[in-house]
N, CA, C and O of each residue as an XYZ file, in Angstrom:
812
protein
N       0.826     -1.210      0.000
C       0.000      0.000      0.000
C       0.855      1.253      0.000
O       0.550      2.236     -0.676
N       1.953      1.197      0.787
C       2.838      2.353      0.818
C       3.509      2.569     -0.526
O       3.720      3.704     -0.952
N       3.846      1.458     -1.199
C       4.469      1.582     -2.509
C       3.529      2.237     -3.512
O       3.962      3.022     -4.357
N       2.234      1.911     -3.417
C       1.253      2.517     -4.323
C       1.145      4.011     -4.071
O       1.061      4.806     -5.007
N       1.147      4.393     -2.764
C       1.070      5.815     -2.433
C       2.310      6.572     -2.904
O       2.222      7.689     -3.414
N       3.469      5.932     -2.720
C       4.703      6.586     -3.176
C       4.718      6.752     -4.694
O       5.136      7.783     -5.221
N       4.244      5.695     -5.389
C       4.180      5.767     -6.848
C       3.202      6.846     -7.291
O       3.470      7.593     -8.232
N       2.069      6.921     -6.607
C       1.069      7.938     -6.943
C       1.626      9.337     -6.718
O       1.434     10.225     -7.549
N       2.324      9.539     -5.586
C       2.910     10.849     -5.309
C       3.988     11.213     -6.330
O       4.104     12.369     -6.738
N       4.767     10.226     -6.732
C       5.821     10.475     -7.718
C       5.223     10.870     -9.070
O       5.682     11.813     -9.714
N       4.176     10.121     -9.491
C       3.526     10.446    -10.762
C       2.840     11.805    -10.708
O       2.878     12.576    -11.667
N       2.206     12.085     -9.558
C       1.544     13.376     -9.395
C       2.556     14.517     -9.426
O       2.302     15.565    -10.021
N       3.692     14.312     -8.789
C       4.745     15.345     -8.795
C       5.274     15.576    -10.204
O       5.478     16.718    -10.616
N       5.497     14.486    -10.946
C       5.956     14.624    -12.331
C       4.928     15.352    -13.182
O       5.279     16.180    -14.023
N       3.642     15.038    -12.958
C       2.586     15.700    -13.729
C       2.526     17.191    -13.416
O       2.333     18.016    -14.309
N       2.693     17.529    -12.134
C       2.691     18.949    -11.746
C       3.883     19.678    -12.355
O       3.751     20.784    -12.880
N       5.042     19.045    -12.278
C       6.249     19.662    -12.866
C       6.085     19.825    -14.370
O       6.472     20.850    -14.931
N       5.509     18.815    -15.025
C       5.290     18.890    -16.469
C       4.319     20.008    -16.822
O       4.523     20.722    -17.804
N       3.263     20.165    -16.026
C       2.305     21.244    -16.278
C       2.955     22.614    -16.124
O       2.717     23.520    -16.923
N       3.767     22.753    -15.102
C       4.479     24.028    -14.921
C       5.413     24.289    -16.092
O       5.523     25.419    -16.567
N       6.084     23.239    -16.556
C       6.972     23.361    -17.719
C       6.193     23.810    -18.952
O       6.644     24.683    -19.694
N       5.022     23.210    -19.167
C       4.184     23.583    -20.305
C       3.736     25.039    -20.201
O       3.746     25.764    -21.196
N       3.342     25.467    -19.001
C       2.881     26.843    -18.810
C       3.995     27.862    -19.009
O       3.728     29.011    -19.360
N       5.230     27.455    -18.788
C       6.360     28.356    -19.008
C       6.772     28.412    -20.474
O       7.230     29.449    -20.955
N       6.611     27.307    -21.180
C       7.064     27.240    -22.572
C       6.026     27.811    -23.533
O       6.384     28.547    -24.453
N       4.752     27.490    -23.340
C       3.727     27.844    -24.315
C       3.548     29.348    -24.535
O       3.286     29.747    -25.670
N       3.674     30.196    -23.530
C       3.515     31.630    -23.812
C       4.510     32.171    -24.823
O       4.261     33.218    -25.420
N       5.607     31.504    -25.030
C       6.590     31.955    -26.006
C       7.043     30.784    -26.866
O       8.237     30.546    -27.048
N       6.060     30.060    -27.391
C       6.364     28.853    -28.145
C       7.089     29.159    -29.451
O       7.713     28.272    -30.033
N       7.013     30.406    -29.919
C       7.708     30.762    -31.154
C       9.192     30.967    -30.976
O       9.919     31.071    -31.964
N       9.670     31.029    -29.723
C      11.097     31.194    -29.481
C      11.848     29.901    -29.776
O      11.247     28.863    -30.052
N      13.169     29.986    -29.713
C      14.000     28.827    -30.058
C      13.689     27.626    -29.166
O      13.492     26.520    -29.668
N      13.643     27.832    -27.844
C      13.387     26.720    -26.924
C      11.993     26.146    -27.142
O      11.794     24.936    -27.036
N      11.034     27.007    -27.444
C       9.682     26.526    -27.705
C       9.600     25.679    -28.955
O       8.866     24.691    -28.998
N      10.355     26.067    -29.977
C      10.341     25.283    -31.219
C      11.027     23.935    -31.029
O      10.629     22.942    -31.639
N      12.053     23.899    -30.189
C      12.770     22.639    -29.953
C      11.897     21.646    -29.191
O      11.916     20.452    -29.490
N      11.131     22.124    -28.208
C      10.305     21.249    -27.366
C       8.859     21.164    -27.844
O       8.008     20.655    -27.116
N       8.564     21.644    -29.036
C       7.180     21.695    -29.517
C       6.539     20.316    -29.588
O       5.359     20.173    -29.264
N       7.283     19.303    -30.000
C       6.709     17.955    -30.139
C       6.273     17.372    -28.794
O       5.351     16.559    -28.738
N       6.926     17.781    -27.731
C       6.607     17.255    -26.403
C       5.529     18.084    -25.711
O       4.735     17.553    -24.935
N       5.503     19.369    -25.990
C       4.653     20.294    -25.242
C       3.340     20.599    -25.952
O       2.279     20.586    -25.329
N       3.405     20.872    -27.246
C       2.236     21.399    -27.970
C       1.029     20.459    -27.960
O      -0.070     20.944    -27.690
N       1.142     19.149    -28.233
C      -0.055     18.292    -28.219
C      -0.795     18.317    -26.889
O      -2.024     18.386    -26.861
N      -0.057     18.261    -25.792
C      -0.703     18.286    -24.476
C      -1.322     19.655    -24.213
O      -2.430     19.742    -23.682
N      -0.616     20.723    -24.579
C      -1.126     22.073    -24.343
C      -2.402     22.325    -25.135
O      -3.322     22.973    -24.638
N      -2.464     21.824    -26.352
C      -3.684     21.998    -27.153
C      -4.866     21.231    -26.553
O      -6.012     21.664    -26.669
N      -4.591     20.114    -25.925
C      -5.660     19.288    -25.350
C      -6.262     19.903    -24.094
O      -7.480     19.894    -23.918
N      -5.415     20.434    -23.223
C      -5.897     20.958    -21.933
C      -6.113     22.472    -21.956
O      -6.510     23.056    -20.948
N      -5.859     23.101    -23.085
C      -6.123     24.541    -23.185
C      -5.033     25.432    -22.640
O      -5.320     26.536    -22.178
N      -3.805     24.994    -22.679
C      -2.679     25.815    -22.224
C      -1.905     26.424    -23.398
O      -0.786     26.908    -23.229
N      -2.499     26.394    -24.561
C      -1.815     26.886    -25.758
C      -2.042     28.381    -25.944
O      -2.577     28.804    -26.969
N      -1.641     29.178    -24.967
C      -1.781     30.635    -25.044
C      -0.429     31.249    -25.384
O       0.586     30.921    -24.770
N      -0.426     32.145    -26.372
C       0.810     32.808    -26.781
C       0.891     34.221    -26.255
O       0.504     35.164    -26.946
N       1.386     34.382    -25.049
C       1.453     35.720    -24.451
C       2.730     36.452    -24.826
O       2.759     37.683    -24.803
N       3.793     35.720    -25.172
C       5.087     36.327    -25.518
C       5.587     37.258    -24.418
O       5.881     38.427    -24.667
N       5.679     36.733    -23.208
C       6.122     37.583    -22.115
C       7.643     37.618    -21.965
O       8.155     38.349    -21.117
N       8.369     36.851    -22.764
C       9.816     36.914    -22.713
C      10.316     38.067    -23.584
O       9.541     38.675    -24.322
N      11.604     38.362    -23.493
C      12.168     39.474    -24.251
C      12.031     39.212    -25.745
O      12.105     38.061    -26.174
N      11.833     40.253    -26.545
C      11.654     40.065    -27.995
C      12.965     39.717    -28.680
O      14.038     39.770    -28.079
N      12.850     39.360    -29.950
C      14.043     39.090    -30.740
C      14.842     40.391    -30.904
O      14.252     41.471    -30.903
N      16.166     40.308    -31.045
C      16.960     41.537    -31.236
C      16.556     42.256    -32.515
O      16.175     41.633    -33.506
N      16.647     43.580    -32.467
C      16.261     44.386    -33.624
C      17.250     44.183    -34.766
O      18.446     43.990    -34.546
N      16.733     44.228    -35.976
C      17.589     44.072    -37.148
C      18.367     45.364    -37.393
O      17.776     46.444    -37.397
N      19.685     45.270    -37.597
C      20.453     46.471    -37.923
C      19.960     47.088    -39.224
O      19.660     46.380    -40.185
N      19.882     48.401    -39.246
C      19.458     49.110    -40.455
C      20.308     50.359    -40.626
O      20.849     50.894    -39.659
N      20.414     50.805    -41.839
C      21.202     51.989    -42.132
C      20.756     52.566    -43.471
O      20.015     51.929    -44.220
N      21.208     53.758    -43.754
C      20.914     54.434    -45.012
C      22.159     54.377    -45.886
O      23.194     54.952    -45.549
N      22.051     53.691    -46.990
C      23.159     53.575    -47.933
C      22.912     54.540    -49.090
O      21.822     54.560    -49.662
N      23.909     55.331    -49.431
C      23.725     56.304    -50.514
C      24.890     56.240    -51.490
O      26.013     55.886    -51.133
N      24.586     56.591    -52.724
C      25.587     56.623    -53.795
C      25.558     57.999    -54.437
O      24.510     58.464    -54.884
N      26.709     58.644    -54.481
C      26.834     59.999    -55.024
C      27.360     59.905    -56.447
O      28.385     59.271    -56.697
N      26.650     60.542    -57.383
C      27.047     60.526    -58.798
C      27.521     61.911    -59.210
O      26.920     62.924    -58.853
N      28.605     61.932    -59.965
C      29.175     63.184    -60.467
C      28.952     63.275    -61.969
O      28.773     62.254    -62.632
N      28.961     64.501    -62.518
C      28.693     64.642    -63.962
C      29.817     64.046    -64.797
O      30.983     64.048    -64.402
N      29.437     63.545    -65.943
C      30.433     63.046    -66.879
C      31.092     64.241    -67.572
O      30.417     65.218    -67.894
N      32.391     64.168    -67.799
C      33.082     65.300    -68.434
C      32.601     65.510    -69.861
O      32.454     64.560    -70.630
N      32.360     66.763    -70.200
C      31.917     67.100    -71.556
C      33.119     67.222    -72.478
O      34.125     67.846    -72.141
N      32.992     66.622    -73.626
C      34.068     66.675    -74.612
C      33.781     67.810    -75.588
O      32.779     67.803    -76.303
N      34.671     68.766    -75.597
C      34.559     69.924    -76.498
C      35.807     69.979    -77.369
O      36.791     69.302    -77.071
N      35.789     70.771    -78.440
C      36.996     70.890    -79.281
C      38.213     71.363    -78.495
O      39.345     71.035    -78.852
N      37.995     72.122    -77.438
C      39.126     72.639    -76.676
C      39.764     71.557    -75.799
O      40.985     71.511    -75.650
N      38.917     70.676    -75.215
C      39.497     69.688    -74.309
C      39.507     68.273    -74.869
O      39.836     67.326    -74.156
N      39.146     68.121    -76.146
C      39.131     66.791    -76.734
C      40.543     66.248    -76.835
O      41.446     66.973    -77.254
N      40.761     64.999    -76.463
C      42.114     64.422    -76.574
C      42.520     64.267    -78.025
O      41.715     63.887    -78.875
N      43.799     64.570    -78.299
C      44.288     64.470    -79.671
C      44.601     63.024    -80.003
O      44.912     62.218    -79.126
N      44.512     62.717    -81.275
C      44.810     61.362    -81.723
C      46.296     61.103    -81.630
O      47.094     62.027    -81.475
N      46.659     59.837    -81.727
C      48.065     59.461    -81.628
C      48.867     60.054    -82.774
O      50.053     60.344    -82.615
N      48.218     60.243    -83.957
C      48.936     60.768    -85.101
C      49.126     62.271    -84.986
O      50.028     62.833    -85.607
N      48.272     62.935    -84.186
C      48.371     64.388    -84.088
C      49.590     64.796    -83.295
O      50.157     64.011    -82.535
N      49.972     66.023    -83.486
C      51.129     66.538    -82.767
C      50.719     66.997    -81.388
O      49.594     67.452    -81.182
N      51.631     66.876    -80.450
C      51.354     67.329    -79.094
C      50.553     66.286    -78.342
O      50.189     65.247    -78.892
N      50.284     66.574    -77.084
C      49.510     65.671    -76.251
C      48.708     66.493    -75.272
O      49.083     67.617    -74.940
N      47.642     65.955    -74.826
C      46.790     66.644    -73.856
C      46.453     65.678    -72.735
O      46.434     64.466    -72.950
N      46.189     66.193    -71.550
C      45.870     65.344    -70.404
C      44.485     64.768    -70.570
O      43.590     65.472    -71.036
N      44.273     63.540    -70.214
C      42.951     62.925    -70.344
C      41.936     63.616    -69.436
O      42.288     64.168    -68.394
N      40.683     63.572    -69.849
C      39.623     64.184    -69.066
C      39.438     63.426    -67.758
O      39.416     62.196    -67.730
N      39.307     64.181    -66.689
C      39.122     63.550    -65.389
C      37.665     63.139    -65.207
O      36.750     63.931    -65.430
N      37.471     61.920    -64.809
C      36.124     61.405    -64.559
C      36.051     60.902    -63.125
O      36.865     60.078    -62.709
N      35.080     61.397    -62.373
C      34.954     61.035    -60.963
C      34.002     59.852    -60.830
O      32.869     59.886    -61.310
N      34.481     58.825    -60.180
C      33.660     57.634    -59.957
C      32.604     57.918    -58.886
O      32.807     58.775    -58.026
N      31.487     57.206    -58.937
C      30.472     57.371    -57.882
C      31.049     57.043    -56.513
O      31.903     56.166    -56.380
N      30.581     57.747    -55.514
C      31.037     57.565    -54.143
C      29.928     56.893    -53.343
O      28.776     57.325    -53.381
N      30.278     55.845    -52.626
C      29.302     55.117    -51.815
C      29.540     55.421    -50.345
O      30.678     55.424    -49.877
N      28.457     55.677    -49.621
C      28.582     55.986    -48.206
C      27.411     55.450    -47.418
O      26.456     54.914    -47.980
N      27.497     55.602    -46.099
C      26.462     55.104    -45.198
C      26.132     56.174    -44.163
O      26.986     56.970    -43.771
N      24.905     56.174    -43.741
C      24.489     57.044    -42.645
C      23.668     56.214    -41.662
O      22.666     55.615    -42.052
N      24.074     56.169    -40.396
C      25.250     56.776    -39.760
C      26.565     56.279    -40.357
O      26.651     55.187    -40.918
N      27.596     57.133    -40.212
C      28.864     56.901    -40.903
C      29.502     55.597    -40.490
O      30.041     54.889    -41.341
N      29.460     55.250    -39.212
C      30.159     54.060    -38.748
C      29.554     52.778    -39.275
O      30.106     51.703    -39.038
N      28.420     52.853    -39.991
C      27.839     51.635    -40.536
C      28.557     51.146    -41.779
O      28.088     50.223    -42.445
N      29.713     51.769    -42.105
C      30.556     51.177    -43.141
C      30.941     49.753    -42.754
O      31.197     48.920    -43.624
N      30.983     49.469    -41.441
C      31.324     48.143    -40.946
C      30.078     47.345    -40.568
O      30.181     46.276    -39.965
N      28.904     47.862    -40.921
C      27.630     47.211    -40.650
C      27.404     47.020    -39.143
O      26.714     46.083    -38.743
N      27.969     47.887    -38.312
C      27.799     47.771    -36.877
C      26.639     48.635    -36.413
O      26.310     49.636    -37.049
N      26.022     48.252    -35.310
C      24.989     49.078    -34.706
C      25.664     50.300    -34.114
O      26.685     50.160    -33.441
N      25.128     51.504    -34.340
C      25.780     52.716    -33.829
C      25.971     52.664    -32.320
O      25.117     52.150    -31.598
N      27.097     53.200    -31.843
C      27.329     53.220    -30.407
C      26.498     54.320    -29.766
O      25.774     55.045    -30.447
N      26.611     54.436    -28.441
C      25.717     55.317    -27.705
C      25.930     56.790    -28.049
O      25.017     57.599    -27.884
N      27.112     57.141    -28.519
C      27.384     58.546    -28.842
C      26.767     58.974    -30.162
O      26.784     60.162    -30.483
N      26.229     58.054    -30.927
C      25.643     58.386    -32.226
C      24.148     58.084    -32.254
O      23.590     57.821    -33.320
N      23.499     58.119    -31.101
C      22.081     57.832    -31.059
C      21.263     58.861    -31.829
O      20.224     58.526    -32.399
N      21.719     60.104    -31.852
C      20.978     61.140    -32.576
C      20.979     60.857    -34.074
O      19.956     61.027    -34.738
N      22.123     60.427    -34.611
C      22.178     60.071    -36.030
C      21.308     58.858    -36.311
O      20.630     58.799    -37.337
N      21.326     57.895    -35.407
C      20.499     56.697    -35.552
C      19.020     57.066    -35.569
O      18.260     56.574    -36.404
N      18.610     57.947    -34.630
C      17.215     58.372    -34.572
C      16.845     59.194    -35.801
O      15.733     59.076    -36.315
N      17.766     60.023    -36.273
C      17.500     60.826    -37.472
C      17.302     59.937    -38.689
O      16.406     60.178    -39.498
N      18.133     58.910    -38.822
C      17.986     57.992    -39.946
C      16.629     57.309    -39.915
O      15.966     57.205    -40.948
N      16.206     56.842    -38.744
C      14.914     56.177    -38.628
C      13.771     57.148    -38.946
O      12.770     56.756    -39.545
N      13.920     58.408    -38.546
C      12.892     59.405    -38.848
C      12.800     59.654    -40.351
O      11.703     59.782    -40.894
N      13.940     59.724    -41.017
C      13.953     60.022    -42.445
C      13.314     58.912    -43.274
O      12.625     59.193    -44.254
N      13.534     57.664    -42.895
C      13.056     56.562    -43.730
C      11.571     56.267    -43.501
O      11.002     55.418    -44.187
N      10.938     56.956    -42.548
C       9.506     56.744    -42.337
C       8.672     57.310    -43.474
O       7.541     56.876    -43.691
N       9.218     58.273    -44.198
C       8.476     58.907    -45.288
C       9.454     59.229    -46.397
O      10.486     59.855    -46.158
N       9.132     58.800    -47.620
C      10.035     59.043    -48.748
C      10.217     60.530    -49.019
O      11.258     60.936    -49.536
N       9.210     61.365    -48.676
C       9.340     62.812    -48.890
C      10.497     63.387    -48.092
O      11.186     64.297    -48.554
N      10.710     62.862    -46.905
C      11.792     63.384    -46.065
C      13.152     63.104    -46.682
O      14.078     63.904    -46.548
N      13.271     61.961    -47.362
C      14.529     61.670    -48.035
C      14.740     62.622    -49.205
O      15.852     63.105    -49.421
N      13.681     62.893    -49.959
C      13.815     63.751    -51.132
C      14.028     65.209    -50.762
O      14.821     65.899    -51.403
N      13.329     65.690    -49.734
C      13.312     67.125    -49.455
C      14.316     67.525    -48.380
O      14.824     68.646    -48.404
N      14.611     66.633    -47.439
C      15.514     66.985    -46.345
C      16.871     66.294    -46.452
O      17.909     66.953    -46.499
N      16.854     64.967    -46.492
C      18.108     64.219    -46.459
C      18.901     64.387    -47.754
O      20.120     64.557    -47.720
N      18.216     64.340    -48.882
C      18.901     64.442    -50.168
C      19.664     65.753    -50.335
O      20.862     65.721    -50.619
N      19.003     66.922    -50.167
C      19.733     68.190    -50.295
C      20.882     68.325    -49.297
O      21.915     68.915    -49.613
N      20.702     67.773    -48.083
C      21.791     67.847    -47.104
C      23.006     67.061    -47.580
O      24.140     67.521    -47.447
N      22.768     65.868    -48.138
C      23.877     65.084    -48.666
C      24.516     65.777    -49.866
O      25.731     65.693    -50.051
N      23.721     66.453    -50.674
C      24.281     67.178    -51.821
C      25.259     68.251    -51.363
O      26.278     68.493    -52.009
N      24.940     68.889    -50.242
C      25.850     69.927    -49.729
C      27.137     69.325    -49.191
O      28.167     69.999    -49.158
N      27.095     68.060    -48.767
C      28.302     67.405    -48.268
C      29.233     66.992    -49.404
O      30.422     66.765    -49.179
N      28.704     66.895    -50.620
C      29.489     66.472    -51.781
C      29.335     67.506    -52.893
O      28.543     67.305    -53.814
N      30.078     68.605    -52.822
C      29.982     69.650    -53.867
C      30.331     69.080    -55.239
O      31.267     68.295    -55.387
N      29.565     69.491    -56.220
C      29.799     69.033    -57.582
C      28.983     67.819    -57.970
O      28.979     67.438    -59.141
N      28.292     67.201    -57.030
C      27.487     66.021    -57.346
C      26.249     66.432    -58.138
O      25.715     67.525    -57.952
N      25.799     65.545    -59.022
C      24.605     65.828    -59.816
C      23.376     65.122    -59.258
O      22.259     65.616    -59.408
N      23.566     63.990    -58.626
C      22.435     63.262    -58.049
C      22.938     62.309    -56.974
O      24.108     61.928    -56.940
N      22.014     61.940    -56.102
C      22.328     61.012    -55.022
C      21.191     60.011    -54.900
O      20.022     60.393    -54.848
N      21.533     58.738    -54.855
C      20.561     57.670    -54.668
C      20.678     57.145    -53.240
O      21.767     56.794    -52.786
N      19.551     57.096    -52.540
C      19.532     56.649    -51.148
C      18.708     55.378    -51.026
O      17.642     55.255    -51.630
N      19.209     54.437    -50.241
C      18.536     53.164    -50.023
C      18.463     52.883    -48.527
O      19.458     53.005    -47.812
N      17.286     52.511    -48.067
C      17.136     52.079    -46.680
C      17.349     50.574    -46.653
O      16.556     49.817    -47.212
N      18.417     50.145    -46.003
C      18.807     48.738    -46.000
C      18.624     48.162    -44.601
O      19.032     48.769    -43.611
N      18.012     46.997    -44.531
C      17.829     46.270    -43.279
C      18.568     44.937    -43.394
O      18.336     44.172    -44.329
N      19.446     44.668    -42.448
C      20.171     43.396    -42.422
C      19.469     42.450    -41.448
O      19.436     42.696    -40.243
N      18.920     41.387    -41.979
C      18.175     40.447    -41.143
C      19.126     39.639    -40.264
O      20.226     39.283    -40.685
N      18.692     39.357    -39.047
C      19.457     38.515    -38.119
C      18.873     37.110    -38.165
O      17.669     36.947    -37.964
N      19.689     36.090    -38.423
C      19.148     34.719    -38.488
C      18.609     34.267    -37.143
O      19.110     34.680    -36.097
N      17.585     33.416    -37.168
C      17.039     32.857    -35.943
C      18.079     31.965    -35.272
O      19.006     31.466    -35.910
N      17.898     31.783    -33.977
C      18.862     30.998    -33.209
C      18.951     29.568    -33.708
O      20.048     29.018    -33.807
N      17.806     28.949    -34.028
C      17.857     27.567    -34.506
C      18.547     27.475    -35.864
O      19.189     26.470    -36.172
N      18.414     28.529    -36.677
C      19.123     28.543    -37.965
C      20.630     28.661    -37.749
O      21.412     28.007    -38.440
N      21.036     29.491    -36.793
C      22.462     29.626    -36.490
C      23.027     28.334    -35.925
O      24.176     27.985    -36.194
N      22.216     27.617    -35.135
C      22.679     26.337    -34.573
C      22.805     25.292    -35.674
O      23.740     24.491    -35.676
N      21.866     25.306    -36.603
C      21.874     24.302    -37.670
C      23.048     24.509    -38.622
O      23.634     23.543    -39.110
N      23.392     25.775    -38.885
C      24.488     26.075    -39.812
C      25.644     26.707    -39.027
O      26.000     27.863    -39.255
N      26.211     25.954    -38.122
C      27.269     26.466    -37.260
C      28.536     26.798    -38.029
O      29.301     27.667    -37.610
N      28.770     26.123    -39.139
C      30.004     26.347    -39.891
C      29.971     27.651    -40.690
O      31.016     28.132    -41.130
N      28.794     28.218    -40.879
C      28.679     29.457    -41.647
C      28.714     30.658    -40.711
O      28.263     30.589    -39.568
N      29.258     31.753    -41.216
C      29.352     32.968    -40.411
C      27.999     33.672    -40.367
O      27.120     33.414    -41.189
N      27.852     34.563    -39.395
C      26.611     35.321    -39.270
C      26.385     36.207    -40.486
O      25.244     36.445    -40.880
N      27.467     36.695    -41.081
C      27.339     37.543    -42.265
C      26.746     36.770    -43.427
O      25.952     37.311    -44.197
N      27.135     35.477    -43.560
C      26.602     34.657    -44.648
C      25.133     34.308    -44.419
O      24.372     34.166    -45.377
N      24.730     34.170    -43.151
C      23.352     33.802    -42.852
C      22.402     34.997    -42.936
O      21.214     34.832    -43.211
N      22.925     36.186    -42.702
C      22.067     37.370    -42.753
C      21.838     37.798    -44.194
O      22.613     37.460    -45.088
N      20.764     38.545    -44.402
C      20.406     39.022    -45.734
C      20.132     40.518    -45.688
O      19.662     41.046    -44.680
N      20.431     41.189    -46.785
C      20.144     42.610    -46.904
C      18.802     42.794    -47.598
O      18.584     42.297    -48.703
N      17.916     43.510    -46.939
C      16.587     43.765    -47.494
C      16.454     45.269    -47.733
O      16.606     46.068    -46.810
N      16.172     45.640    -48.961
C      15.995     47.054    -49.301
C      14.517     47.399    -49.223
O      13.701     46.842    -49.958
N      14.178     48.316    -48.334
C      12.773     48.662    -48.127
C      12.383     49.982    -48.752
O      11.192     50.239    -48.926
N      13.342     50.835    -49.100
C      13.024     52.154    -49.644
C      14.189     52.624    -50.495
O      15.350     52.420    -50.139
N      13.879     53.252    -51.616
C      14.918     53.759    -52.521
C      14.439     55.068    -53.130
O      13.339     55.146    -53.676
N      15.271     56.088    -53.033
C      14.933     57.402    -53.568
C      16.171     58.005    -54.226
O      17.293     57.819    -53.757
N      15.944     58.734    -55.326
C      17.015     59.445    -56.033
C      16.653     60.922    -56.097
O      15.546     61.282    -56.499
N      17.591     61.775    -55.699
C      17.366     63.216    -55.721
C      18.401     63.868    -56.614
O      19.525     63.385    -56.745
N      18.004     64.972    -57.226
C      18.910     65.743    -58.066
C      19.533     66.854    -57.244
O      18.852     67.514    -56.460
N      20.820     67.057    -57.422
C      21.527     68.111    -56.701
C      21.570     69.410    -57.486
O      22.223     70.365    -57.063
N      20.887     69.463    -58.618
C      20.920     70.655    -59.450
C      19.954     71.737    -58.967
O      20.198     72.924    -59.181
N      18.865     71.334    -58.318
C      17.878     72.303    -57.850
C      17.480     72.012    -56.428
O      17.495     70.852    -56.015
N      17.121     73.031    -55.658
C      16.769     72.872    -54.268
C      15.339     72.401    -54.108
O      14.531     72.500    -55.030
N      15.038     71.889    -52.933
C      13.699     71.427    -52.573
C      13.096     72.383    -51.547
O      13.798     72.944    -50.706
N      11.816     72.548    -51.636
C      11.100     73.409    -50.700
C      10.613     72.581    -49.522
O       9.816     71.658    -49.691
N      11.093     72.913    -48.322
C      10.703     72.154    -47.141
C       9.237     72.314    -46.803
O       8.689     71.494    -46.066
N       8.576     73.355    -47.323
C       7.160     73.549    -47.010
C       6.303     72.487    -47.651
O       5.163     72.280    -47.236
N       6.836     71.795    -48.673
C       6.051     70.752    -49.324
C       5.891     69.516    -48.448
O       5.120     68.615    -48.779
N       6.619     69.468    -47.325
C       6.424     68.365    -46.390
C       5.061     68.455    -45.745
O       4.710     67.609    -44.923
């Protein structure tokens, strides 16, 4: 009789512990640990009504984002005065200088795809504010960048988001680097001309 009582208490204790485990896992079943234990937890939770998704644990880390821009300069005009002479002609002239497009990032330190440090929070917040509306890129951000690059004819801006792989994906592909697992997603693209100014009142 005592053995039956001990067995009953042991089974009851295991059932209580299992229920507590289910109640802790199910509110955040979409997380890595929830996905790993889904086969053990989900069928029972669906049966007894413990399949509530409250998501009370901390959220996934935010995806790094930045503003990538490309500065274009005018192509040199060929005129009779500056046209290069042929090899048969007498004399020589210097070749026309052509400026290659310049690629940059805002905030600046995102050249290394790093999240801005605490001293650049204002630039980070400004970037997020600008990408909320394409008008802000055309009327505010674009002309400001044009002033930073005198002589530019146009600037193309892209809002880039670098996705962070899920934990189970990183575990599955341990031999690959985080850079290889992440992807660049372009959510916004705008091109502005540096030849004429924009009126901020149009915002």
